[in-house]
Amino acid sequence: MAKVLMKGTEAIAEAAIQAGCRYFYGYPITPQNEIPEHMSTRLPQIGGVYLQSESEVASINMLMGGAATGYRVMTTSSSPGISLMAEGMSYLAMGELPCVIVNISRAGPGLGGILPAQGDYFQATRNAGHGDYRILVLAPDTLQEAVDLVQDAFDLSQKYRTPVMLLADGFMGQMMEAVEIQERTIEEPKANAEWALGWRKERGGKRAVIYNLKLAPNDLEQRVGELQKKYEVIRQNEQRCERYRVDDAELVAVAYGTTSRMVRTAVDQLREEGLKVGMLRPISLWPYPVKHFSLPSSVRALLDVEMSSEFQMLEDVKLATECRLPVATCARWGGNAPSVSEIENKCRDLLNSSR
Amino acid sequence: MSETKVFGMTPTWRRDVHTHYCPGCTHGVAHRLVCEAIDELGIRDEAIGIAPVGCAVLIHQYMDLDFIEAAHGRAPAVAYGIKAVRPDKIVFTYQGDGDLASIGMGEIVHAVNRAWPLTVVFINNAIYGMTGGQMAPTTLLGQKATTCLSGRTAEANGYPVRMCELLATLEGPAYIERVALSKPQHILKAKAAIKKAFENQVNNKGFSFIEVLSTCPTNWGLRPVEACQWLEENMIPYYPLGVFKDFE
C-alpha cells in the first residue's frame, strides 16, 4: 500500500485489517467512533463481521468469545468504556486469550471530557481488572507508529496468548498524517487448534476447555504461577523505548504518546540554544522499558512530561532509575497538552537551578 | 469415594465424574437432557458451550464438549463473539437465574433481540444457589432467602421477573418455551423443548430460549421430593409452563 493521508482512528482500523483482523466488536464512544464505523463498512466487504455490542461490557465479552476461537479479533473504546471492560480483561488474561484492545483515551475522571488525556496510564499498566495478571501496553507517538504497533499488537497477542492494548490518546485518534500500511503475513487460525474452541475434529475428537475458575488453592497457585512465568519472559523480551539525543544530555525528559511530540520539538530547539537536553520515550508502557533507562553520567535530572494531573508515569520513571536522579514534572490535563514553550521553560529553569 | 457404575448414558456425558451438585438438585437432569439433545442431533463435534457463574460453572465436567467459562451474566455476549467467527458451530449458553436474569439482564435482552441462531438454556430455581441462598430476581413473593429472611416483598424488591414473557415481547426470537423438571411428564416435555432449541440452530432458524424451572433443595431448606412439590405448587402458578413464541 502506498503512503496515504489518513485519520488516526481509520488508519488503526485499516492496519488491524491488514494484520488479519476480520472480527470486530464495538460500541460508540468519542473520540474513537471512526474505528467501528470503518470496520462496519470494510469487514463485510472482505468476509469479516462487524458486531455492534450493547455496551462495552458486552464488547469485551464478545471479544473473549471471538478470541477463544483462535482468530484475530479486536475491540476499541475510549477511557470510560475501557473502565467497563476491566472485568473482561482479567478474564481474558486468565483464559490466555489473544486479542487486541485499543484505547483512544480521553480526559477523566468520570464522564470527564472528550478531549485527549493520558490519565489512563494506571488503568492500562496496573491492571484495570482484578487479580494477578498483566497485559502488554503499547503507546505510539506518530500515526505510522500507531499503524505498526497495532499490527505488532496482534502478533504479540498470538505469540504470548495474551490481550495487548494499544494506548493512543485522542490526539492520535483524531489527527491526520501520512501512513503506509503493510499487509502482514499471518499464521492460519488453525495454528491455534491445539487450545482454541471449534477445532474438535482437527484435534482428533479431543475437546478444548478455556478455564477461568480454579477452586483449589494449589491448582490456582500453579496456574497463576504459569502466568507469572510468561509475564517474566515478556518483561525480559518486549521492552521498547526510543532514546532521543540522550548521549551527552544533562537533562532528560521522559514522555510517551502525543506528549513526546512536544518534547521532541522542545529538545531540538533547546539543543539549538546549546542546552543539553534529551528524551526517553517509552513505547511499551508494560513492560516498562527499564533496560533503556541506563543513562550517561552527564544526566543530572529528569523531567516527566504528561497529560495527567497525577503524573501517573512518574512512579515508573522513579522505579526505572531507582530514585537515583531528581525527577521534575510538567503536566497539563483536562484535554489540554503541555505546550512546547511550557516544556522549554521548565527545562531551562531546571538546568539553571541545577548548575 | 464409592465406585460409580454407569450404564447406557448418552455419549456426550463424561464418564467417571462424580457430581458436585447437591442431592435432589435438578441441574443433573437438565445436563443430561442437553447431552441427549446434542447426541440425538449428532452435533457433538460442532457444539460449543458457554458456562455461567454459579453452580453450573462446572458444567464442562459433565459434558464432553468444547467449553468456555464466562464472567457472571456475560455468557450471551461470549456466545455472540464465537458465533460471529464460527457461524458453522452450534453455540449455547447454560445460565442460572442470578446469572441471566440479574447481572446478565442486559446481555440476554440484547442477545435475544439480535436473534442470531443461538441456544440458551435458562435454569430458574428462584434463588442464588452457589453463593448460599440469597434472593434472586426470580425469588417468589413471600419466599425466604438469606437476604430476605422474612420473605420477599414487592414493596422492597419488586415482583419476580418472568423472563419468557419479557423476552417474548421482542420481535426477533424464534422460539421461547418454559418447562419444568419436577416430574417425569414435565421432564419429557423439557427434553423435547431443549432438543428443538438446538435443532433450530442446526437449521439456522434463529434464537431459541428455554426456561427450565428447577429445584434447589439445599437452599430452599426442603427434601428433594418436597422441593419438587414446592416447585409444582409455587413456581408453576407464577411461572406458567408453555410456548411463548414459536416461529412455526
Coordinates of C-alpha atoms in Angstrom, one line a residue:
Chain A
M1 CA 0.0 0.0 0.0
A2 CA 1.3 3.4 -0.9
K3 CA 1.7 6.2 1.6
V4 CA -1.7 7.9 2.1
L5 CA -3.0 10.7 4.3
M6 CA -5.3 9.1 6.9
K7 CA -7.0 10.0 10.2
G8 CA -5.6 8.1 13.2
T9 CA -8.7 6.1 14.0
E10 CA -9.2 5.0 10.4
A11 CA -5.5 4.2 10.0
I12 CA -5.6 2.0 13.1
A13 CA -8.7 0.2 11.9
E14 CA -7.3 -0.5 8.4
A15 CA -3.9 -1.6 9.9
A16 CA -5.8 -4.1 12.0
I17 CA -7.5 -5.5 8.9
Q18 CA -4.1 -5.7 7.2
A19 CA -2.8 -7.7 10.2
G20 CA -5.5 -10.3 9.7
C21 CA -8.3 -9.0 11.9
R22 CA -11.7 -10.0 10.4
Y23 CA -13.9 -9.8 13.5
F24 CA -14.5 -6.6 15.4
Y25 CA -16.8 -5.9 18.4
G26 CA -17.5 -2.3 19.0
Y27 CA -19.7 0.3 20.8
P28 CA -19.8 4.0 20.1
I29 CA -17.8 6.4 22.3
T30 CA -16.0 9.6 21.3
P31 CA -13.2 10.0 20.2
Q32 CA -12.9 6.5 18.6
N33 CA -16.1 6.3 16.6
E34 CA -14.4 6.1 13.3
I35 CA -12.9 2.7 14.1
P36 CA -16.3 0.9 14.5
E37 CA -17.6 2.9 11.5
H38 CA -14.7 1.9 9.4
M39 CA -14.9 -1.7 10.5
S40 CA -18.7 -1.9 9.9
T41 CA -18.1 -0.8 6.3
R42 CA -14.9 -2.7 5.5
L43 CA -15.3 -6.1 7.2
P44 CA -18.4 -7.3 5.4
Q45 CA -16.6 -6.5 2.1
I46 CA -13.8 -8.9 2.9
G47 CA -15.7 -11.8 4.5
G48 CA -15.4 -10.5 8.1
V49 CA -18.0 -9.5 10.7
Y50 CA -18.7 -6.2 12.5
L51 CA -20.8 -6.9 15.6
Q52 CA -22.1 -3.9 17.4
S53 CA -22.4 -4.6 21.1
E54 CA -25.0 -3.2 23.5
S55 CA -22.3 -1.9 25.9
E56 CA -18.5 -2.1 26.4
V57 CA -19.2 -4.8 29.0
A58 CA -20.7 -6.9 26.1
S59 CA -17.9 -5.8 23.7
I60 CA -15.1 -7.2 25.9
N61 CA -17.0 -10.5 26.4
M62 CA -17.8 -10.8 22.7
L63 CA -14.1 -10.3 22.2
M64 CA -13.5 -13.1 24.7
G65 CA -15.7 -15.4 22.7
G66 CA -14.0 -14.4 19.4
A67 CA -10.5 -14.8 20.9
A68 CA -11.4 -18.2 22.1
T69 CA -11.8 -19.4 18.6
G70 CA -8.2 -18.6 17.8
Y71 CA -9.0 -16.0 15.1
R72 CA -7.6 -12.4 15.3
V73 CA -10.2 -10.2 17.0
M74 CA -10.3 -6.6 18.3
T75 CA -12.3 -4.1 20.2
T76 CA -11.8 -0.4 20.7
S77 CA -13.1 2.2 23.0
S78 CA -12.2 5.3 25.0
S79 CA -11.5 5.7 28.7
P80 CA -14.9 5.3 30.3
G81 CA -15.6 2.4 28.0
I82 CA -12.3 0.8 28.9
S83 CA -13.3 1.1 32.6
L84 CA -16.3 -1.1 31.8
M85 CA -14.0 -3.6 30.1
A86 CA -11.9 -4.1 33.2
E87 CA -13.6 -7.2 34.3
G88 CA -13.3 -8.8 30.9
M89 CA -9.6 -8.1 30.6
S90 CA -9.0 -10.0 33.8
Y91 CA -10.9 -13.0 32.4
L92 CA -9.1 -12.7 29.1
A93 CA -5.8 -12.8 30.8
M94 CA -6.7 -15.8 32.9
G95 CA -8.0 -17.6 29.9
E96 CA -4.8 -16.7 28.0
L97 CA -6.8 -15.4 25.1
P98 CA -5.0 -13.4 22.4
C99 CA -6.8 -10.2 21.3
V100 CA -6.2 -6.5 20.8
I101 CA -7.9 -3.7 22.7
V102 CA -7.4 -0.1 21.6
N103 CA -7.9 2.8 24.0
I104 CA -8.2 6.2 22.2
S105 CA -8.1 7.9 25.6
R106 CA -9.9 11.0 26.7
A107 CA -9.9 13.2 29.8
G108 CA -11.4 11.9 33.0
P109 CA -12.3 11.2 35.7
G110 CA -15.9 10.3 35.4
L111 CA -17.5 11.4 32.2
G112 CA -14.7 14.0 32.1
G113 CA -14.5 15.3 28.6
I114 CA -14.0 14.1 25.0
L115 CA -10.6 15.7 24.5
P116 CA -7.3 13.8 24.8
A117 CA -5.6 13.0 28.0
Q118 CA -3.1 10.5 29.5
G119 CA -5.0 9.8 32.7
D120 CA -5.5 6.1 31.9
Y121 CA -1.8 5.2 32.4
F122 CA -2.5 3.5 35.8
Q123 CA -5.6 1.7 34.4
A124 CA -3.6 0.4 31.4
T125 CA -0.4 -0.6 33.2
R126 CA -1.5 -1.5 36.7
N127 CA -4.4 -3.8 35.6
A128 CA -7.8 -2.4 35.0
G129 CA -9.3 -5.6 36.4
H130 CA -8.8 -7.7 39.5
G131 CA -6.2 -10.3 40.3
D132 CA -2.6 -11.1 39.4
Y133 CA -2.2 -10.5 35.7
R134 CA -0.6 -8.2 33.1
I135 CA -1.4 -7.1 29.6
L136 CA 1.1 -5.6 27.2
V137 CA 0.6 -1.9 26.6
L138 CA 2.0 -0.1 23.5
A139 CA 1.9 3.7 23.0
P140 CA 2.6 5.3 19.6
D141 CA 3.6 8.9 19.0
T142 CA 3.0 9.1 15.3
L143 CA 0.3 7.6 13.1
Q144 CA 2.9 5.5 11.3
E145 CA 3.9 4.0 14.6
A146 CA 0.3 3.6 15.6
V147 CA -0.2 1.5 12.4
D148 CA 2.9 -0.5 13.0
L149 CA 2.2 -1.1 16.7
V150 CA -1.4 -2.2 16.2
Q151 CA -0.1 -4.8 13.8
D152 CA 2.6 -5.8 16.3
A153 CA -0.1 -6.0 18.9
F154 CA -1.8 -8.8 17.0
D155 CA 1.5 -10.7 16.6
L156 CA 2.4 -10.3 20.2
S157 CA -1.0 -11.3 21.4
Q158 CA -0.7 -14.5 19.4
K159 CA 2.9 -15.1 20.4
Y160 CA 2.2 -14.9 24.2
R161 CA -1.5 -15.7 24.2
T162 CA -2.4 -12.5 25.9
P163 CA -4.5 -9.4 25.5
V164 CA -2.5 -6.5 24.1
M165 CA -3.6 -2.9 24.5
L166 CA -2.7 0.0 22.1
L167 CA -2.9 3.1 24.3
A168 CA -3.2 6.1 21.9
D169 CA -4.7 9.4 23.2
G170 CA -7.4 11.3 21.4
F171 CA -4.8 13.4 19.5
M172 CA -3.5 10.2 17.9
G173 CA -7.1 9.2 17.1
Q174 CA -8.2 12.4 15.6
M175 CA -5.1 13.9 13.8
M176 CA -4.2 13.1 10.2
E177 CA -0.8 12.0 9.0
A178 CA 0.7 10.2 6.1
V179 CA 0.9 6.4 6.7
E180 CA 1.9 3.4 4.8
I181 CA 0.0 0.3 5.9
Q182 CA 1.7 -3.0 5.1
E183 CA -0.2 -6.3 4.8
R184 CA 1.2 -8.7 7.4
T185 CA 1.6 -12.4 6.7
I186 CA -0.1 -14.3 9.5
E187 CA -0.5 -17.8 10.6
E188 CA -3.8 -19.5 9.9
P189 CA -6.2 -19.6 12.9
K190 CA -5.9 -23.3 12.7
A191 CA -2.5 -23.0 14.2
N192 CA -4.3 -22.3 17.4
A193 CA -6.4 -25.5 17.1
E194 CA -4.5 -27.1 20.0
W195 CA -6.2 -24.9 22.6
A196 CA -8.9 -22.9 20.8
L197 CA -12.7 -23.7 20.6
G198 CA -14.3 -25.1 17.5
W199 CA -11.5 -27.4 16.3
R200 CA -12.5 -30.6 17.8
K201 CA -12.3 -32.6 14.6
E202 CA -8.8 -31.1 13.9
R203 CA -7.8 -32.3 17.4
G204 CA -8.9 -35.8 16.6
G205 CA -12.1 -35.6 18.7
K206 CA -10.5 -34.2 21.7
R207 CA -12.3 -31.3 23.3
A208 CA -10.9 -27.9 24.4
V209 CA -11.9 -26.1 27.6
I210 CA -11.0 -22.5 28.4
Y211 CA -10.9 -22.3 32.1
N212 CA -11.2 -19.3 34.4
L213 CA -12.1 -21.0 37.7
K214 CA -9.6 -22.9 39.8
L215 CA -11.2 -23.5 43.2
A216 CA -8.4 -25.5 44.9
P217 CA -5.6 -23.2 46.1
N218 CA -2.8 -25.3 44.9
D219 CA -4.3 -25.5 41.4
L220 CA -4.8 -21.8 41.3
E221 CA -1.3 -21.0 42.7
Q222 CA 0.2 -23.2 39.9
R223 CA -2.0 -21.6 37.2
V224 CA -1.2 -18.1 38.3
G225 CA 2.5 -19.1 38.6
E226 CA 2.4 -20.2 34.9
L227 CA 1.1 -16.8 34.0
Q228 CA 3.7 -15.1 36.1
K229 CA 6.5 -17.0 34.3
K230 CA 5.0 -15.9 30.9
Y231 CA 4.9 -12.3 32.2
E232 CA 8.6 -12.6 33.2
V233 CA 9.5 -13.6 29.7
I234 CA 7.6 -10.6 28.3
R235 CA 9.4 -8.3 30.8
Q236 CA 12.7 -9.6 29.5
N237 CA 11.9 -9.5 25.8
E238 CA 9.4 -6.9 25.0
Q239 CA 10.7 -3.6 26.4
R240 CA 10.6 -0.9 23.8
C241 CA 11.8 2.7 24.1
E242 CA 13.2 5.4 21.9
R243 CA 16.2 7.3 23.2
Y244 CA 16.4 10.7 21.6
R245 CA 19.6 12.9 21.9
V246 CA 20.3 11.3 25.3
D247 CA 24.0 10.5 24.9
D248 CA 25.5 13.7 26.2
A249 CA 22.4 15.1 27.9
E250 CA 22.3 16.9 31.2
L251 CA 18.5 16.8 31.4
V252 CA 16.4 14.0 30.0
A253 CA 12.7 14.5 29.6
V254 CA 10.5 11.3 29.7
A255 CA 7.3 11.3 27.7
Y256 CA 5.1 8.9 25.8
G257 CA 2.5 9.2 23.1
T258 CA 1.4 12.6 21.9
T259 CA 3.3 14.4 24.7
S260 CA 6.6 13.2 23.3
R261 CA 5.9 15.1 20.1
M262 CA 6.0 18.4 22.0
V263 CA 9.0 17.3 24.0
R264 CA 10.9 16.3 20.8
T265 CA 10.4 19.8 19.4
A266 CA 11.4 21.3 22.7
V267 CA 14.6 19.2 22.8
D268 CA 15.5 20.2 19.2
Q269 CA 15.0 23.9 19.9
L270 CA 16.9 23.8 23.3
R271 CA 19.7 22.0 21.6
E272 CA 20.0 24.9 19.2
E273 CA 20.4 27.2 22.2
G274 CA 23.2 24.9 23.3
L275 CA 21.3 23.3 26.2
K276 CA 22.0 19.6 26.5
V277 CA 18.5 18.1 26.7
G278 CA 17.4 14.7 25.5
M279 CA 14.3 12.5 25.7
L280 CA 13.4 9.0 26.7
R281 CA 10.2 7.8 25.0
P282 CA 8.7 4.6 26.4
I283 CA 6.9 2.7 23.6
S284 CA 6.0 -0.3 25.7
L285 CA 4.3 1.0 28.9
W286 CA 4.0 -2.5 30.2
P287 CA 6.5 -3.9 30.3
Y288 CA 8.1 -0.6 31.2
P289 CA 11.4 -0.2 29.3
V290 CA 13.6 -0.2 32.4
K291 CA 16.5 -1.6 30.4
H292 CA 16.6 1.6 28.4
F293 CA 17.0 3.8 31.4
S294 CA 20.7 3.3 31.8
L295 CA 21.7 7.0 31.4
P296 CA 25.1 8.6 30.8
S297 CA 26.8 10.2 33.8
S298 CA 26.2 13.6 32.3
V299 CA 22.5 13.4 33.2
R300 CA 21.7 15.4 36.4
A301 CA 17.9 15.4 36.4
L302 CA 14.8 14.0 34.7
L303 CA 11.6 15.7 33.7
D304 CA 8.4 13.7 33.5
V305 CA 6.0 15.3 31.0
E306 CA 2.4 14.1 30.8
M307 CA -1.2 15.0 30.2
S308 CA -2.1 13.8 33.7
S309 CA -2.6 15.8 36.8
E310 CA -1.5 12.8 38.9
F311 CA 1.8 12.3 37.0
Q312 CA 0.8 8.7 36.6
M313 CA 4.0 7.6 34.8
L314 CA 6.2 9.3 37.4
E315 CA 6.2 6.2 39.6
D316 CA 7.6 4.1 36.8
V317 CA 10.3 6.7 36.0
K318 CA 11.4 6.7 39.6
L319 CA 11.4 2.9 39.8
A320 CA 13.3 2.6 36.5
T321 CA 16.0 4.9 37.8
E322 CA 15.7 3.5 41.4
C323 CA 15.3 7.2 42.5
R324 CA 18.9 8.0 41.8
L325 CA 18.0 11.2 40.0
P326 CA 15.7 14.1 40.8
V327 CA 12.6 14.0 38.7
A328 CA 10.7 17.2 38.0
T329 CA 7.2 17.2 36.4
C330 CA 5.5 19.2 33.7
A331 CA 1.8 18.5 33.0
R332 CA -1.4 19.7 31.6
W333 CA -4.7 17.8 31.8
G334 CA -8.4 18.0 31.2
G335 CA -8.0 18.0 27.4
N336 CA -5.0 20.4 27.3
A337 CA -1.5 19.4 26.4
P338 CA 1.8 21.0 27.7
S339 CA 3.0 23.4 25.0
V340 CA 6.5 23.3 23.6
S341 CA 7.3 26.7 25.3
E342 CA 6.0 25.4 28.7
I343 CA 8.3 22.4 28.4
E344 CA 11.2 24.6 27.2
N345 CA 10.8 27.0 30.1
K346 CA 10.6 24.1 32.6
C347 CA 13.8 22.7 31.1
R348 CA 15.7 26.0 31.2
D349 CA 14.7 26.5 34.9
L350 CA 15.8 23.0 35.8
L351 CA 19.2 23.4 34.0
N352 CA 19.8 26.8 35.6
S353 CA 18.8 25.7 39.1
S354 CA 20.9 22.5 38.9
R355 CA 24.1 24.4 37.9
Chain B
M1 CA -15.4 -42.3 47.1
S2 CA -17.7 -45.2 46.3
E3 CA -17.5 -46.7 42.9
T4 CA -19.9 -45.4 40.3
K5 CA -21.1 -47.6 37.5
V6 CA -22.9 -46.0 34.6
F7 CA -24.9 -48.0 32.1
G8 CA -26.2 -46.6 28.9
M9 CA -25.5 -42.9 29.3
T10 CA -25.6 -40.8 26.2
P11 CA -22.1 -40.4 24.7
T12 CA -21.7 -36.7 25.4
W13 CA -22.0 -37.4 29.1
R14 CA -18.5 -37.7 30.6
R15 CA -18.0 -41.0 32.4
D16 CA -16.3 -41.4 35.8
V17 CA -17.1 -37.9 37.1
H18 CA -18.7 -37.6 40.5
T19 CA -21.3 -34.9 40.7
H20 CA -20.7 -31.7 42.7
Y21 CA -24.4 -30.9 42.8
C22 CA -26.4 -31.3 46.0
P23 CA -28.7 -34.3 46.4
G24 CA -32.0 -33.6 44.7
C25 CA -30.8 -30.8 42.6
T26 CA -32.2 -30.9 39.1
H27 CA -29.1 -29.5 37.3
G28 CA -28.1 -33.1 36.7
V29 CA -31.3 -33.8 34.9
A30 CA -31.0 -30.6 32.8
H31 CA -27.4 -31.5 31.9
R32 CA -28.5 -34.9 30.8
L33 CA -31.3 -33.5 28.6
V34 CA -28.7 -31.2 26.9
C35 CA -26.4 -34.1 26.3
E36 CA -29.1 -36.3 24.9
A37 CA -30.3 -33.5 22.5
I38 CA -26.7 -33.0 21.3
D39 CA -26.2 -36.7 20.7
E40 CA -29.6 -37.2 19.0
L41 CA -28.8 -34.4 16.6
G42 CA -25.2 -35.7 16.1
I43 CA -23.6 -32.3 16.8
R44 CA -21.0 -33.2 19.5
D45 CA -18.1 -32.2 17.2
E46 CA -19.8 -28.8 16.4
A47 CA -21.2 -27.8 19.8
I48 CA -19.5 -25.1 21.9
G49 CA -20.9 -24.4 25.3
I50 CA -20.5 -21.3 27.5
A51 CA -20.6 -22.0 31.2
P52 CA -22.1 -19.4 33.6
V53 CA -21.1 -18.3 37.0
G54 CA -23.0 -20.2 39.7
C55 CA -23.4 -23.9 40.4
A56 CA -23.2 -24.7 36.7
V57 CA -19.8 -23.1 36.2
L58 CA -18.6 -26.7 36.3
I59 CA -21.0 -27.9 33.6
H60 CA -18.0 -28.8 31.4
Q61 CA -17.0 -31.5 33.9
Y62 CA -20.1 -33.5 32.8
M63 CA -20.2 -32.8 29.1
D64 CA -17.6 -33.9 26.6
L65 CA -17.8 -30.6 24.6
D66 CA -15.7 -27.6 23.8
F67 CA -16.4 -25.1 26.6
I68 CA -15.5 -21.7 27.9
E69 CA -16.3 -20.2 31.3
A70 CA -17.8 -16.8 31.1
A71 CA -17.9 -14.0 33.6
H72 CA -21.2 -13.6 35.6
G73 CA -24.0 -12.8 33.3
R74 CA -21.9 -12.4 30.2
A75 CA -22.4 -15.8 28.5
P76 CA -24.7 -14.5 25.8
A77 CA -22.1 -11.9 24.8
V78 CA -19.4 -14.6 24.7
A79 CA -21.8 -16.7 22.6
Y80 CA -22.2 -13.9 20.0
G81 CA -18.4 -13.4 19.9
I82 CA -18.0 -17.1 19.0
K83 CA -20.9 -17.3 16.6
A84 CA -19.6 -14.2 14.7
V85 CA -16.4 -16.0 13.9
R86 CA -17.8 -19.6 13.6
P87 CA -21.4 -19.5 12.3
D88 CA -20.8 -23.1 11.4
K89 CA -20.7 -24.1 15.1
I90 CA -23.6 -24.8 17.4
V91 CA -23.2 -22.4 20.3
F92 CA -25.2 -22.5 23.5
T93 CA -25.2 -20.9 27.0
Y94 CA -26.5 -22.6 30.1
Q95 CA -27.2 -20.0 32.8
G96 CA -28.9 -19.7 36.1
D97 CA -31.4 -17.1 37.2
G98 CA -28.9 -14.9 39.1
D99 CA -26.6 -15.0 36.1
L100 CA -29.1 -14.5 33.4
A101 CA -32.0 -12.5 35.0
S102 CA -30.0 -10.3 37.3
I103 CA -26.4 -9.3 36.5
G104 CA -26.8 -10.6 32.9
M105 CA -30.2 -9.0 32.1
G106 CA -28.6 -6.5 29.7
E107 CA -26.8 -9.2 27.8
I108 CA -29.7 -11.6 27.5
V109 CA -32.2 -9.0 26.3
H110 CA -29.9 -7.8 23.6
A111 CA -28.8 -11.3 22.7
V112 CA -32.5 -12.4 22.2
N113 CA -33.3 -9.2 20.4
R114 CA -30.4 -9.6 17.9
A115 CA -31.8 -13.1 17.4
W116 CA -28.9 -14.8 15.7
P117 CA -29.2 -18.6 15.7
L118 CA -28.1 -19.5 19.2
T119 CA -29.5 -21.6 22.0
V120 CA -30.0 -20.5 25.7
V121 CA -30.9 -23.0 28.5
F122 CA -32.0 -20.9 31.4
I123 CA -32.2 -22.7 34.8
N124 CA -34.7 -20.9 37.1
N125 CA -34.6 -22.1 40.7
A126 CA -35.7 -18.9 42.2
I127 CA -32.6 -18.4 44.3
Y128 CA -28.8 -17.9 44.2
G129 CA -27.5 -21.4 44.7
M130 CA -23.7 -21.3 44.7
T131 CA -23.4 -18.3 47.0
G132 CA -25.7 -19.9 49.6
G133 CA -29.3 -18.9 49.1
Q134 CA -29.6 -15.2 48.5
M135 CA -32.7 -13.6 46.9
A136 CA -32.7 -13.7 43.1
P137 CA -34.8 -11.6 40.7
T138 CA -36.9 -14.7 40.3
T139 CA -37.4 -15.4 44.0
L140 CA -41.2 -15.6 44.7
L141 CA -43.1 -13.1 46.9
G142 CA -43.0 -14.4 50.4
Q143 CA -40.2 -16.9 49.6
K144 CA -37.5 -16.7 52.2
A145 CA -33.8 -16.2 51.3
T146 CA -30.7 -15.3 53.2
T147 CA -31.0 -11.6 52.1
C148 CA -34.8 -11.5 52.8
L149 CA -35.2 -13.7 55.9
S150 CA -38.9 -12.7 56.3
G151 CA -39.6 -13.4 52.7
R152 CA -39.5 -11.3 49.6
T153 CA -41.9 -8.3 49.5
A154 CA -42.9 -6.4 46.3
E155 CA -42.5 -3.1 48.2
A156 CA -38.8 -3.6 48.9
N157 CA -37.8 -5.7 45.9
G158 CA -40.4 -5.6 43.2
Y159 CA -42.0 -8.6 41.7
P160 CA -40.3 -11.8 40.4
V161 CA -39.2 -11.4 36.8
R162 CA -40.9 -13.6 34.2
M163 CA -38.1 -13.9 31.6
C164 CA -40.1 -15.9 29.0
E165 CA -42.9 -13.3 29.0
L166 CA -40.5 -10.4 28.9
L167 CA -38.4 -11.8 26.0
A168 CA -41.5 -12.9 24.0
T169 CA -42.3 -9.2 23.6
L170 CA -39.3 -8.9 21.3
E171 CA -39.7 -9.4 17.5
G172 CA -36.6 -11.4 17.0
P173 CA -36.5 -14.7 18.8
A174 CA -37.7 -17.9 17.0
Y175 CA -38.7 -20.0 20.0
I176 CA -39.3 -19.4 23.7
E177 CA -40.7 -22.1 26.0
R178 CA -40.9 -22.6 29.7
V179 CA -40.6 -26.2 31.0
A180 CA -40.1 -27.8 34.4
L181 CA -38.2 -30.8 35.9
S182 CA -40.4 -31.5 38.9
K183 CA -42.0 -34.7 37.5
P184 CA -41.4 -37.2 34.6
Q185 CA -44.1 -35.8 32.4
H186 CA -42.5 -32.4 32.6
I187 CA -39.1 -33.8 32.0
L188 CA -40.2 -35.4 28.8
K189 CA -41.6 -32.1 27.6
A190 CA -38.4 -30.4 28.7
K191 CA -36.4 -32.8 26.7
A192 CA -38.4 -32.1 23.6
A193 CA -38.1 -28.3 24.1
I194 CA -34.3 -28.4 24.6
K195 CA -33.8 -30.6 21.6
K196 CA -35.9 -28.3 19.5
A197 CA -33.9 -25.3 20.7
F198 CA -30.7 -27.0 19.4
E199 CA -32.4 -28.2 16.2
N200 CA -33.5 -24.7 15.4
Q201 CA -29.8 -23.6 15.5
V202 CA -28.8 -26.6 13.3
N203 CA -31.4 -25.4 10.8
N204 CA -30.3 -21.8 11.1
K205 CA -33.8 -20.8 12.4
G206 CA -33.0 -18.1 14.9
F207 CA -32.7 -17.6 18.6
S208 CA -34.1 -20.3 21.0
F209 CA -34.6 -19.7 24.7
I210 CA -35.7 -22.4 27.1
E211 CA -36.5 -21.6 30.7
V212 CA -36.3 -24.7 32.9
L213 CA -37.9 -24.5 36.3
S214 CA -35.6 -26.3 38.7
T215 CA -35.2 -27.2 42.3
C216 CA -32.6 -26.1 44.9
P217 CA -33.4 -28.4 47.9
T218 CA -30.4 -27.2 49.9
N219 CA -31.1 -23.5 49.7
W220 CA -34.9 -23.9 49.8
G221 CA -34.4 -26.0 53.0
L222 CA -36.5 -28.9 51.6
R223 CA -36.0 -32.6 50.9
P224 CA -35.7 -33.4 47.2
V225 CA -39.2 -34.7 46.9
E226 CA -40.6 -31.8 48.9
A227 CA -38.7 -29.5 46.6
C228 CA -40.4 -30.9 43.5
Q229 CA -43.8 -30.5 45.2
W230 CA -42.9 -26.9 46.2
L231 CA -42.0 -26.2 42.6
E232 CA -45.3 -27.6 41.4
E233 CA -47.3 -25.7 44.0
N234 CA -45.5 -22.3 44.0
M235 CA -43.4 -21.8 40.9
I236 CA -45.6 -23.1 38.2
P237 CA -48.6 -21.0 39.2
Y238 CA -46.4 -17.9 38.9
Y239 CA -44.2 -19.1 36.0
P240 CA -46.7 -20.9 33.8
L241 CA -45.3 -23.6 31.5
G242 CA -45.8 -23.5 27.8
V243 CA -44.7 -22.0 24.5
F244 CA -44.4 -18.2 24.4
K245 CA -43.0 -17.9 20.9
D246 CA -42.6 -20.3 18.0
F247 CA -41.7 -19.3 14.5
E248 CA -43.6 -22.3 13.1

